[in-house]
Coordinates of C-alpha atoms in Angstrom, one line a residue:
Chain Y
M8 CA -4.9 45.3 13.8
P9 CA -3.5 42.9 16.3
E10 CA 0.3 42.5 16.5
L11 CA 1.4 39.2 15.2
D12 CA 5.1 39.5 15.9
V13 CA 6.6 37.3 18.6
E14 CA 9.9 36.4 20.0
V15 CA 10.9 32.8 20.8
A16 CA 14.0 32.3 22.8
G17 CA 15.7 35.3 21.2
V18 CA 14.5 34.5 17.7
E19 CA 12.5 37.4 16.4
L20 CA 9.5 36.4 14.3
E21 CA 7.3 38.8 12.3
S22 CA 4.4 36.3 12.8
P23 CA 4.0 33.0 14.6
F24 CA 4.2 30.9 11.4
V25 CA 7.4 29.1 10.7
L26 CA 8.1 26.4 8.0
A27 CA 8.5 23.1 9.7
S28 CA 11.5 20.8 9.2
G29 CA 11.3 18.3 6.3
V30 CA 9.2 20.4 4.0
W31 CA 10.8 22.2 1.1
G32 CA 14.1 22.2 3.0
E33 CA 16.4 20.1 0.8
S34 CA 17.4 23.2 -1.1
G35 CA 18.1 26.7 0.1
A36 CA 16.3 28.2 -2.9
S37 CA 13.0 26.5 -1.8
L38 CA 13.5 27.7 1.8
A39 CA 14.0 31.2 0.4
R40 CA 10.9 30.8 -1.6
A41 CA 8.9 30.0 1.6
L42 CA 10.3 33.0 3.4
R43 CA 9.5 35.3 0.4
A44 CA 6.0 33.8 0.4
G45 CA 5.5 34.9 4.0
A46 CA 7.0 32.3 6.4
A47 CA 8.4 34.2 9.4
A48 CA 11.3 31.7 9.6
V49 CA 12.2 28.3 8.2
V50 CA 13.5 25.2 9.8
T51 CA 15.9 23.3 7.4
K52 CA 15.6 19.6 6.5
S53 CA 17.5 17.6 9.2
V54 CA 21.1 17.5 8.3
C55 CA 23.8 15.1 9.6
L56 CA 27.5 14.6 9.0
E57 CA 27.5 12.4 5.9
P58 CA 25.2 12.5 2.9
R59 CA 22.1 10.2 3.2
P60 CA 20.0 9.2 0.2
G61 CA 17.0 8.3 2.4
Y62 CA 14.7 5.3 1.8
P63 CA 13.5 4.1 -1.6
N64 CA 10.0 5.0 -2.7
P65 CA 7.2 4.9 -1.8
T66 CA 8.1 7.4 0.8
V67 CA 4.7 9.2 1.2
V68 CA 1.1 8.0 1.4
E69 CA -1.7 10.5 1.1
L70 CA -4.8 9.8 3.3
P71 CA -8.0 11.9 3.7
I72 CA -6.8 12.8 7.2
G73 CA -3.1 13.6 6.5
L74 CA 0.1 12.1 5.3
V75 CA 2.2 9.1 6.3
N76 CA 5.8 9.5 5.3
A77 CA 9.1 7.7 5.7
M78 CA 11.6 9.7 3.8
G79 CA 14.5 8.3 5.8
L80 CA 16.2 11.7 6.6
P81 CA 17.7 12.3 3.2
N82 CA 20.2 15.1 3.2
P83 CA 23.4 16.1 1.4
G84 CA 25.5 16.1 4.5
V85 CA 26.5 19.2 6.5
E86 CA 29.5 20.1 4.4
A87 CA 27.4 20.4 1.2
Y88 CA 24.6 22.2 3.1
G89 CA 26.5 25.5 3.5
E90 CA 25.6 26.7 0.1
E91 CA 21.9 25.9 0.8
I92 CA 22.0 27.9 4.0
A93 CA 23.6 30.8 2.2
E94 CA 20.6 30.8 -0.3
A95 CA 18.1 30.5 2.5
L96 CA 19.6 33.5 4.4
K97 CA 19.1 35.8 1.4
P98 CA 15.6 37.0 2.3
G99 CA 16.9 38.2 5.6
K100 CA 14.7 36.2 8.0
P101 CA 15.6 33.7 10.6
V102 CA 16.8 30.3 9.5
I103 CA 16.8 27.5 12.0
G104 CA 19.1 24.6 11.3
S105 CA 17.7 21.2 12.0
I106 CA 20.4 18.6 12.8
F107 CA 20.7 15.0 13.9
G108 CA 23.4 12.5 14.7
R109 CA 23.9 9.2 16.3
S110 CA 25.9 10.4 19.3
P111 CA 26.4 13.7 21.3
S112 CA 29.7 14.2 19.6
E113 CA 28.1 13.9 16.1
F114 CA 25.4 16.3 17.1
C115 CA 28.1 18.8 18.3
A116 CA 30.1 18.5 15.1
V117 CA 27.1 19.2 12.9
A118 CA 25.9 21.9 15.2
K119 CA 29.2 23.8 15.0
K120 CA 29.2 23.6 11.2
M121 CA 25.7 24.8 11.0
E122 CA 26.4 27.7 13.4
G123 CA 29.3 28.6 11.2
F124 CA 27.0 28.8 8.2
G125 CA 25.1 31.6 9.9
V126 CA 21.9 29.9 11.2
H127 CA 20.0 31.9 13.8
A128 CA 19.2 28.9 15.9
L129 CA 19.4 25.1 15.9
E130 CA 16.7 22.5 16.3
L131 CA 17.9 19.1 17.5
N132 CA 15.9 16.3 15.8
L133 CA 15.4 13.9 18.6
S134 CA 12.1 12.7 17.3
C135 CA 12.2 11.3 13.8
P136 CA 10.1 8.1 14.2
H137 CA 11.5 5.9 11.5
V138 CA 15.3 5.9 11.4
R139 CA 17.4 3.4 13.4
G140 CA 19.9 4.8 15.8
A141 CA 18.8 8.4 15.3
G142 CA 15.8 10.7 16.0
A143 CA 13.3 9.2 18.4
E144 CA 15.5 6.2 19.2
L145 CA 17.7 8.6 21.1
G146 CA 15.0 11.2 21.9
R147 CA 12.6 8.9 23.8
S148 CA 15.2 8.6 26.5
P149 CA 15.2 11.6 28.9
L150 CA 18.8 10.8 29.8
L151 CA 20.1 11.0 26.2
T152 CA 17.9 14.0 25.5
E153 CA 19.5 15.8 28.4
K154 CA 23.0 14.7 27.5
I155 CA 22.8 15.6 23.8
T156 CA 21.2 19.0 24.6
R157 CA 23.9 19.8 27.1
A158 CA 26.7 18.8 24.7
V159 CA 25.3 20.9 21.9
K160 CA 24.7 23.9 24.3
G161 CA 28.3 23.6 25.3
A162 CA 29.4 23.8 21.7
V163 CA 27.5 26.7 20.2
E164 CA 26.3 30.2 21.0
V165 CA 23.0 30.3 19.1
P166 CA 19.7 29.3 20.7
V167 CA 19.0 25.5 20.8
F168 CA 15.6 24.0 20.4
V169 CA 14.9 20.3 21.0
K170 CA 12.2 18.7 18.8
L171 CA 10.4 16.1 20.9
T172 CA 8.7 12.9 20.0
P173 CA 5.1 12.2 20.8
N174 CA 5.9 8.5 20.6
T175 CA 6.5 8.2 24.3
A176 CA 4.7 7.7 27.6
S177 CA 5.5 11.3 28.8
I178 CA 6.5 14.0 26.4
A179 CA 6.6 16.4 29.4
S180 CA 9.4 14.4 31.0
L181 CA 11.4 14.7 27.7
A182 CA 10.8 18.5 27.8
K183 CA 12.0 18.6 31.3
A184 CA 15.1 16.7 30.3
A185 CA 15.7 19.2 27.5
E186 CA 15.3 22.0 29.9
R187 CA 17.8 20.5 32.3
G188 CA 20.2 20.1 29.5
G189 CA 20.0 23.8 28.9
A190 CA 17.7 23.9 25.9
D191 CA 16.5 27.4 25.0
G192 CA 13.1 26.0 23.9
V193 CA 11.3 22.9 22.7
T194 CA 9.4 22.0 19.5
A195 CA 6.5 19.6 19.9
I196 CA 5.5 17.4 18.2
N197 CA 7.1 15.3 15.4
T198 CA 5.0 12.8 13.4
I199 CA 3.3 9.8 15.1
R200 CA 4.5 6.3 14.2
A201 CA 2.0 4.9 11.7
M202 CA 1.5 2.4 8.9
V203 CA -0.6 2.0 5.9
I204 CA -1.4 -1.3 4.3
N205 CA -2.7 -1.7 0.7
L206 CA -5.5 -4.2 0.7
E207 CA -5.3 -5.3 -3.0
L208 CA -1.6 -6.0 -2.7
S209 CA -1.8 -7.0 0.9
R210 CA 1.4 -5.3 1.9
P211 CA 2.5 -2.1 3.6
V212 CA 2.8 0.8 1.1
L213 CA 5.9 2.5 2.4
S214 CA 9.2 0.9 1.5
N215 CA 10.2 1.3 5.1
E216 CA 6.9 -0.3 6.1
F217 CA 6.2 2.2 8.9
G218 CA 6.5 6.0 8.9
G219 CA 5.1 9.1 10.6
L220 CA 1.6 10.5 10.4
S221 CA 1.3 14.3 10.0
G222 CA -1.5 16.7 9.1
P223 CA -5.0 17.3 10.5
A224 CA -5.2 13.9 12.2
I225 CA -2.5 14.7 14.7
K226 CA -3.4 18.2 15.8
P227 CA -5.3 17.1 19.0
V228 CA -2.2 15.1 20.0
G229 CA 0.0 18.1 19.4
I230 CA -2.3 20.4 21.4
R231 CA -2.3 17.9 24.3
A232 CA 1.5 17.6 24.2
V233 CA 2.1 21.4 24.2
Y234 CA -0.4 21.8 27.0
E235 CA 1.4 19.2 29.1
I236 CA 4.8 20.7 28.3
F237 CA 3.7 24.2 29.2
E238 CA 2.8 22.9 32.6
A239 CA 6.1 21.2 33.0
V240 CA 8.8 23.7 31.8
R241 CA 9.6 27.4 31.7
I242 CA 11.3 27.4 28.3
P243 CA 9.3 28.5 25.2
I244 CA 7.5 26.0 22.9
F245 CA 7.1 25.8 19.2
G246 CA 3.8 23.9 18.5
V247 CA 3.7 21.7 15.4
G248 CA 1.2 19.2 14.1
G249 CA -1.7 19.7 11.8
V250 CA -1.7 23.5 11.7
S251 CA -3.6 24.6 8.6
S252 CA -5.7 27.5 9.8
G253 CA -5.5 30.5 12.1
E254 CA -7.8 28.7 14.5
D255 CA -5.3 25.8 14.7
A256 CA -2.5 28.2 15.5
A257 CA -4.5 30.0 18.1
E258 CA -5.3 26.6 19.8
Y259 CA -1.6 25.8 20.0
I260 CA -0.8 29.2 21.3
M261 CA -3.5 29.0 24.0
A262 CA -2.2 25.6 24.9
G263 CA 1.2 27.3 25.5
A264 CA 3.1 27.6 22.3
R265 CA 4.7 30.9 21.4
A266 CA 4.8 30.1 17.7
V267 CA 3.8 27.3 15.4
Q268 CA 5.5 25.4 12.7
V269 CA 3.6 24.4 9.5
G270 CA 4.4 21.4 7.4
T271 CA 1.8 19.3 5.8
A272 CA -0.5 22.2 5.0
V273 CA 2.1 23.7 2.8
Y274 CA 1.6 21.1 0.1
K275 CA -2.0 21.9 -0.2
E276 CA -1.9 25.6 -0.3
R277 CA 1.6 26.1 -1.6
E278 CA 2.7 29.8 -1.7
Q279 CA -0.5 31.1 -0.3
T280 CA -0.2 29.1 3.0
F281 CA 1.6 31.7 5.1
R282 CA -0.2 34.8 4.0
Q283 CA -3.6 32.9 4.5
L284 CA -2.6 31.8 8.0
R285 CA -1.5 35.3 9.0
R286 CA -4.8 36.8 7.7
H287 CA -6.9 34.1 9.4
L288 CA -5.1 34.5 12.7
S289 CA -5.3 38.3 12.6
R290 CA -9.0 38.2 11.9
L291 CA -9.6 35.6 14.7
M292 CA -7.6 37.7 17.2
T293 CA -9.7 40.7 16.4
R294 CA -12.8 38.7 16.9
L295 CA -11.6 37.4 20.2
G296 CA -10.2 40.7 21.4
Y297 CA -6.5 39.9 21.6
E298 CA -4.0 42.6 20.6
S299 CA -0.9 40.5 20.7
I300 CA 0.3 36.9 20.5
E301 CA 1.9 37.4 23.9
E302 CA -1.6 37.9 25.5
M303 CA -2.8 34.5 24.1
V304 CA 0.2 32.3 25.1
G305 CA -1.0 29.7 27.6
R306 CA -4.4 31.3 28.0
A307 CA -6.1 27.8 28.2
H308 CA -4.3 27.1 31.5
G309 CA -6.9 28.6 33.7
G310 CA -5.2 29.8 36.8
R311 CA -1.8 30.5 35.4
Chain V
M20 CA 17.8 3.5 -8.9
W21 CA 14.8 5.6 -9.6
R22 CA 14.6 7.9 -12.5
T23 CA 11.9 8.6 -14.9
A24 CA 11.9 5.9 -17.5
T25 CA 10.7 8.1 -20.3
G26 CA 12.7 11.0 -21.6
S27 CA 10.9 13.2 -19.2
I28 CA 8.3 13.5 -16.6
Q29 CA 5.5 15.6 -17.5
A30 CA 2.6 17.4 -16.0
S31 CA -0.3 19.8 -16.1
R32 CA -3.1 20.9 -13.9
S33 CA -6.1 18.7 -14.4
D34 CA -8.2 21.3 -12.7
G35 CA -8.1 23.5 -15.7
G36 CA -6.0 26.6 -16.3
N37 CA -2.4 26.9 -17.0
D38 CA -0.3 30.0 -17.0
N39 CA 2.6 28.7 -19.0
G40 CA 4.3 27.6 -15.9
R41 CA 5.0 31.0 -14.5
G42 CA 2.7 30.9 -11.6
V43 CA 2.6 28.4 -8.8
A44 CA -1.1 28.5 -8.0
R45 CA -2.8 25.1 -7.5
G46 CA -6.3 24.0 -7.4
K47 CA -7.9 22.1 -4.7
G48 CA -5.3 20.4 -2.5
P49 CA -4.9 16.7 -2.6
L50 CA -6.3 16.3 0.8
H51 CA -9.7 17.3 -0.7
A52 CA -9.2 16.1 -4.2
G53 CA -10.8 12.7 -3.8
N54 CA -8.7 9.9 -5.2
R55 CA -6.9 11.5 -8.1
T56 CA -3.6 11.8 -6.2
T57 CA -4.1 9.1 -3.6
L58 CA -2.8 5.7 -4.3
R59 CA -4.8 3.1 -6.1
V60 CA -4.0 -0.2 -7.7
V61 CA -4.5 -0.8 -11.4
R62 CA -4.0 -3.8 -13.6
I63 CA -1.8 -3.8 -16.7
T64 CA -4.1 -4.4 -19.6
G65 CA -1.7 -4.2 -22.5
K66 CA 2.0 -4.4 -23.3
R67 CA 3.8 -3.6 -26.6
R68 CA 7.4 -3.4 -27.5
E69 CA 7.7 -0.1 -29.5
T70 CA 11.5 -0.1 -30.0
P71 CA 14.3 -2.4 -28.7
L72 CA 14.5 -0.1 -25.7
V73 CA 11.0 1.1 -25.1
T74 CA 7.9 -0.9 -24.0
V75 CA 4.5 0.7 -23.7
L76 CA 2.3 -0.5 -20.9
R77 CA -1.4 0.3 -20.8
Y78 CA -3.9 0.4 -17.9
F79 CA -7.4 1.6 -17.5
D80 CA -8.0 4.7 -15.3
S81 CA -10.7 7.2 -15.9
S82 CA -9.0 10.1 -14.1
P83 CA -8.8 13.1 -16.4
A84 CA -5.2 13.9 -17.6
S85 CA -3.6 16.6 -19.6
P86 CA -0.7 16.0 -22.1
G87 CA 2.5 16.2 -20.3
Q88 CA 1.2 15.1 -16.9
F89 CA 2.9 12.2 -15.1
V90 CA 1.9 9.4 -12.7
M91 CA 3.9 7.9 -9.8
V92 CA 4.0 4.2 -10.5
W93 CA 4.6 1.8 -7.7
V94 CA 6.1 -1.5 -8.5
P95 CA 5.5 -3.4 -5.3
G96 CA 8.7 -4.5 -3.6
V97 CA 10.9 -2.5 -6.0
D98 CA 10.3 1.2 -6.1
E99 CA 7.9 4.0 -7.1
I100 CA 8.9 6.1 -10.0
P101 CA 7.5 9.1 -12.0
M102 CA 6.4 8.2 -15.5
S103 CA 5.0 10.5 -18.1
L104 CA 1.8 9.5 -19.7
C105 CA 2.0 8.8 -23.4
H106 CA -1.7 8.0 -23.6
I107 CA -4.0 10.3 -21.6
G108 CA -7.5 8.9 -22.3
P109 CA -9.2 6.4 -20.0
L110 CA -6.9 3.7 -21.4
K111 CA -3.7 5.3 -20.2
G112 CA -0.2 4.5 -21.3
I113 CA 3.4 4.8 -20.1
A114 CA 6.5 4.3 -22.2
V115 CA 9.1 2.4 -20.2
H116 CA 12.7 3.0 -21.2
V117 CA 14.8 0.5 -19.3
K118 CA 17.4 2.4 -17.4
G119 CA 17.6 0.9 -13.9
E120 CA 16.1 -1.6 -11.5
A121 CA 12.6 -0.1 -11.3
T122 CA 12.2 0.4 -15.1
E123 CA 13.5 -3.1 -15.7
A124 CA 10.9 -4.5 -13.2
L125 CA 8.2 -2.3 -14.9
A126 CA 9.1 -3.5 -18.4
G127 CA 9.0 -7.1 -17.1
L128 CA 5.3 -6.8 -16.0
E129 CA 2.7 -8.7 -18.0
P130 CA -1.0 -8.0 -18.6
G131 CA -2.8 -8.9 -15.5
D132 CA 0.0 -7.7 -13.2
R133 CA -0.9 -5.0 -10.7
V134 CA 0.9 -1.7 -10.0
G135 CA 0.1 1.2 -7.7
I136 CA -0.7 4.6 -9.4
R137 CA -0.8 8.2 -8.0
G138 CA -1.9 10.9 -10.3
P139 CA -2.1 12.3 -13.0
L140 CA 0.2 14.8 -11.3
G141 CA 1.8 18.1 -12.1
R142 CA 1.2 20.7 -14.8
G143 CA 1.4 19.7 -18.5
F144 CA 1.6 21.3 -21.9
E145 CA -1.1 23.7 -22.9
P146 CA -2.1 23.2 -26.6
L147 CA -2.4 26.8 -27.8
P148 CA -3.4 28.1 -31.2
G149 CA -0.7 28.9 -33.8
R150 CA 1.5 26.7 -35.9
A151 CA 3.7 24.7 -33.6
L152 CA 7.2 23.3 -33.8
V153 CA 7.6 20.3 -31.6
I154 CA 11.1 19.1 -30.7
A155 CA 11.5 15.7 -29.2
G156 CA 14.8 14.2 -28.1
G157 CA 15.0 10.5 -27.3
T158 CA 11.9 9.3 -25.4
G159 CA 10.7 12.9 -25.0
I160 CA 8.3 12.1 -27.8
A161 CA 6.3 9.9 -25.3
A162 CA 5.1 13.0 -23.4
L163 CA 4.7 15.1 -26.5
S164 CA 2.6 12.6 -28.5
P165 CA -0.7 13.3 -26.7
L166 CA 0.0 17.0 -27.0
I167 CA 0.5 16.7 -30.8
E168 CA -2.9 14.9 -31.0
L169 CA -4.6 17.8 -29.2
L170 CA -3.0 20.7 -31.1
P171 CA -5.6 22.8 -33.0
K172 CA -5.6 21.2 -36.5
K173 CA -6.0 24.3 -38.7
R174 CA -2.3 24.6 -39.3
R175 CA 0.2 21.9 -40.2
H176 CA 2.6 21.5 -37.3
T177 CA 6.1 20.2 -37.5
V178 CA 7.5 17.6 -35.2
V179 CA 11.2 16.9 -35.0
I180 CA 11.9 13.4 -33.6
G181 CA 15.5 12.8 -32.8
A182 CA 17.2 9.6 -31.6
R183 CA 20.6 8.0 -31.6
T184 CA 19.8 5.6 -34.3
A185 CA 16.9 4.6 -36.6
S186 CA 15.6 1.7 -34.4
E187 CA 15.2 4.0 -31.4
L188 CA 12.8 6.4 -33.1
L189 CA 9.6 6.2 -31.2
F190 CA 5.9 6.9 -32.2
V191 CA 6.8 8.1 -35.7
K192 CA 3.7 6.5 -37.3
R193 CA 1.5 7.9 -34.5
V194 CA 2.7 11.4 -35.1
L195 CA 2.3 11.1 -38.8
S196 CA -1.3 9.9 -38.4
A197 CA -2.0 13.0 -36.2
G198 CA -1.4 15.0 -39.4
A199 CA 1.9 16.6 -38.5
E200 CA 4.9 17.1 -40.7
V201 CA 7.6 14.9 -39.3
V202 CA 11.4 15.5 -39.5
L203 CA 13.6 12.7 -38.3
T204 CA 17.1 13.1 -37.0
T205 CA 19.6 10.4 -35.9
E206 CA 23.0 10.9 -34.4
D207 CA 24.4 8.1 -36.6
G208 CA 22.6 9.3 -39.7
S209 CA 20.9 5.9 -40.1
V210 CA 17.7 7.6 -41.1
G211 CA 16.7 11.2 -41.7
M212 CA 19.0 14.1 -41.0
R213 CA 22.3 13.2 -39.4
G214 CA 22.7 15.1 -36.1
M215 CA 20.7 16.3 -33.2
A216 CA 17.0 17.3 -33.0
T217 CA 18.1 20.9 -32.3
D218 CA 20.1 21.1 -35.6
A219 CA 16.9 20.4 -37.5
A220 CA 15.0 22.7 -35.3
E221 CA 17.4 25.6 -36.0
E222 CA 16.9 25.1 -39.7
L223 CA 13.2 25.0 -39.4
L224 CA 13.1 28.1 -37.3
Q225 CA 15.1 30.0 -39.9
R226 CA 12.4 29.0 -42.4
G227 CA 10.0 30.8 -40.1
G228 CA 6.2 30.6 -39.6
Y229 CA 6.1 29.0 -36.2
A230 CA 4.1 30.6 -33.4
R231 CA 5.0 28.1 -30.6
I232 CA 7.6 25.7 -29.6
Y233 CA 7.0 22.6 -27.4
T234 CA 10.0 20.4 -26.4
C235 CA 10.9 17.5 -24.3
G236 CA 14.2 15.6 -24.1
P237 CA 17.6 16.0 -22.6
E238 CA 17.9 19.1 -20.5
L239 CA 20.9 20.5 -22.5
M240 CA 18.9 20.1 -25.7
M241 CA 15.9 21.9 -24.1
R242 CA 18.1 24.7 -22.8
R243 CA 19.3 25.3 -26.4
V244 CA 15.6 25.3 -27.5
A245 CA 14.6 27.7 -24.8
E246 CA 17.5 30.1 -25.9
L247 CA 16.4 29.8 -29.5
G248 CA 12.8 30.6 -28.6
A249 CA 13.9 33.6 -26.5
Q250 CA 16.1 34.9 -29.4
M251 CA 13.3 34.6 -31.9
G252 CA 10.5 35.8 -29.6
I253 CA 8.6 32.5 -29.9
P254 CA 7.0 31.1 -26.7
V255 CA 8.4 27.8 -25.5
Q256 CA 6.9 25.1 -23.3
L257 CA 9.3 22.5 -22.1
S258 CA 9.2 19.6 -19.6
L259 CA 11.7 19.4 -16.8
E260 CA 13.0 16.2 -15.3
R261 CA 14.4 15.7 -11.8
Y262 CA 14.8 13.1 -9.2
M263 CA 11.4 12.7 -7.6
K264 CA 10.2 11.3 -4.3
C265 CA 6.9 12.6 -2.9
G266 CA 5.4 13.8 -6.2
I267 CA 3.2 16.3 -4.4
G268 CA 5.4 19.3 -3.8
L269 CA 6.4 18.5 -0.2
C270 CA 9.8 16.8 0.0
D271 CA 11.8 19.2 -2.2
A272 CA 13.8 16.4 -3.8
C273 CA 12.9 17.6 -7.3
A274 CA 13.6 21.3 -6.6
I275 CA 15.4 23.3 -9.3
S276 CA 16.2 26.8 -8.1
G277 CA 13.2 26.7 -5.7
L278 CA 10.8 25.5 -8.3
H279 CA 9.2 22.1 -7.6
V280 CA 9.2 20.0 -10.8
C281 CA 6.4 17.7 -9.5
T282 CA 3.9 20.5 -8.8
D283 CA 5.1 23.7 -10.5
G284 CA 6.1 21.6 -13.5
P285 CA 7.2 19.5 -15.1
V286 CA 6.1 21.7 -17.9
V287 CA 7.2 25.3 -17.6
S288 CA 7.7 28.1 -20.1
G289 CA 11.1 28.5 -21.6
W290 CA 11.2 31.9 -20.1
T291 CA 10.7 30.5 -16.6
A292 CA 13.3 27.8 -17.2
L293 CA 15.9 30.3 -18.3
T294 CA 15.5 32.2 -15.0
L295 CA 16.4 29.0 -13.1
S296 CA 20.1 29.1 -12.4
E297 CA 20.3 25.3 -12.2
F298 CA 18.5 24.7 -15.5
G299 CA 20.9 23.0 -17.9
K300 CA 23.6 23.2 -15.2
S301 CA 23.0 21.0 -12.3
R302 CA 20.6 18.5 -10.7
R303 CA 20.5 16.8 -7.3
D304 CA 21.0 13.2 -6.3
A305 CA 18.9 11.2 -3.8
S306 CA 20.5 12.9 -0.9
G307 CA 20.1 16.4 -2.4
R308 CA 23.7 16.9 -3.3
R309 CA 24.2 19.0 -6.4
E310 CA 25.8 17.3 -9.4
K311 CA 26.7 18.8 -12.8
L312 CA 24.5 17.9 -15.7

């Protein structure tokens, strides 16, 4: 049996499969449920200083190729999130706190609180594609990415990952900026800006008009992004975007990811998702002759 | 701003099977399920004021539905809200109880107007053999009516319909014509027994002879029913209601102690409900903050 355990910037994972931010993460009990169902770690919903209700519905559109969503970063605010983290920590696996803010100082304030709640690492959401003044609006600037990363790194002890936006000319330059700012790793990608129009009603479906595309449709974009980032930086990479099979995960790992995050697939397969993914990957590794994840990381990069 | 308009949101698996809400297994995922859960536009074909507060809207949709399932209804330009189905045949129906902006807009629609529909979604009631006691509080009867019509007819079932006052009693004739014994309760005593639906239910349970309990209504009422069922060893199916956004088990807005009302529910067993620490205690607002029930 191949070894599935892997370590990402000091975070020990029993398998490469981590629950992505935004899915099941509003409540600690749901995060704990994902961990008990086999997720190696979870990333929380993105949390900020004050409570946010998010956008009115419709917030999600289902398509044959994936989902388009604009939830609007709803979260109860960092103060109220402590009890959720406490629940999420119960299964005894790593919990990665996703945070966002509108300035470096806001990021730091939330980061310190989250660290105080006991998270094992932080993920800076610099990539949400549909909220004004936050997410990708900050994170598409290499300068701001570096600045925010440096500020948070100066404020906390736990590893800091930066989640990067694909809605940019060069995601690799954002990864480099994160690395310069001291990031322990990067997460790539977030959803791709997208829109769905209903023909009968001749209007956009989402209340926010545009949102982010996730699921199988964006996997090739994620693979390309991870491949480019792997060439550009030394820090480890979480691959995200359309992972719903062991093959998908292996593709990300060969592109250069050390682990993958799973989001949209969870709503199809529910509890079974993580165990199925582990089984698929294990079988695939046996077939391809790999004994550990480590051996596979970046293998698609010929000469490296 | 967006709450379910009926007493409760309901659901069941349309892909067969139901394990009384204990499990979490799902059939084919929505990405492969054709257009049952993807958005489509339907026209309102009928509208009828049932009580001063409740209007029933009808639309044609041939998707199979189980009693207790719900649909996400998009009123363009306003909101998208979960609504339990009060008619589950091809001519479907939703009972709109005006409570906020979205339900007001919905109740203002006329035949010919168009809305977006996703669903039927979630897991619903399972009509099982044995004499049933059905306990409906407020507009909870909307979700229970199609169940009552599907219950095996060999035994005479009892349906308690409770409301604040006589004019708010919903679907009484419909339940009577399904052949059930009907017990009415009103809080003001304007008709039937004065008090709550649970008061009548306790008396009926003392009388004995019931093999199952189905309930839908205010959560504190359902908690009482779940406890009664547990004490007397009678299986209970009840329908949970929570703030809902995605409707497909992804966003976690409707989570109650890790259970997703939109996909694991809304109908769960009383036993399952009693294991949820938040059941009858707290719910979450749009931001996910906990608030006391």
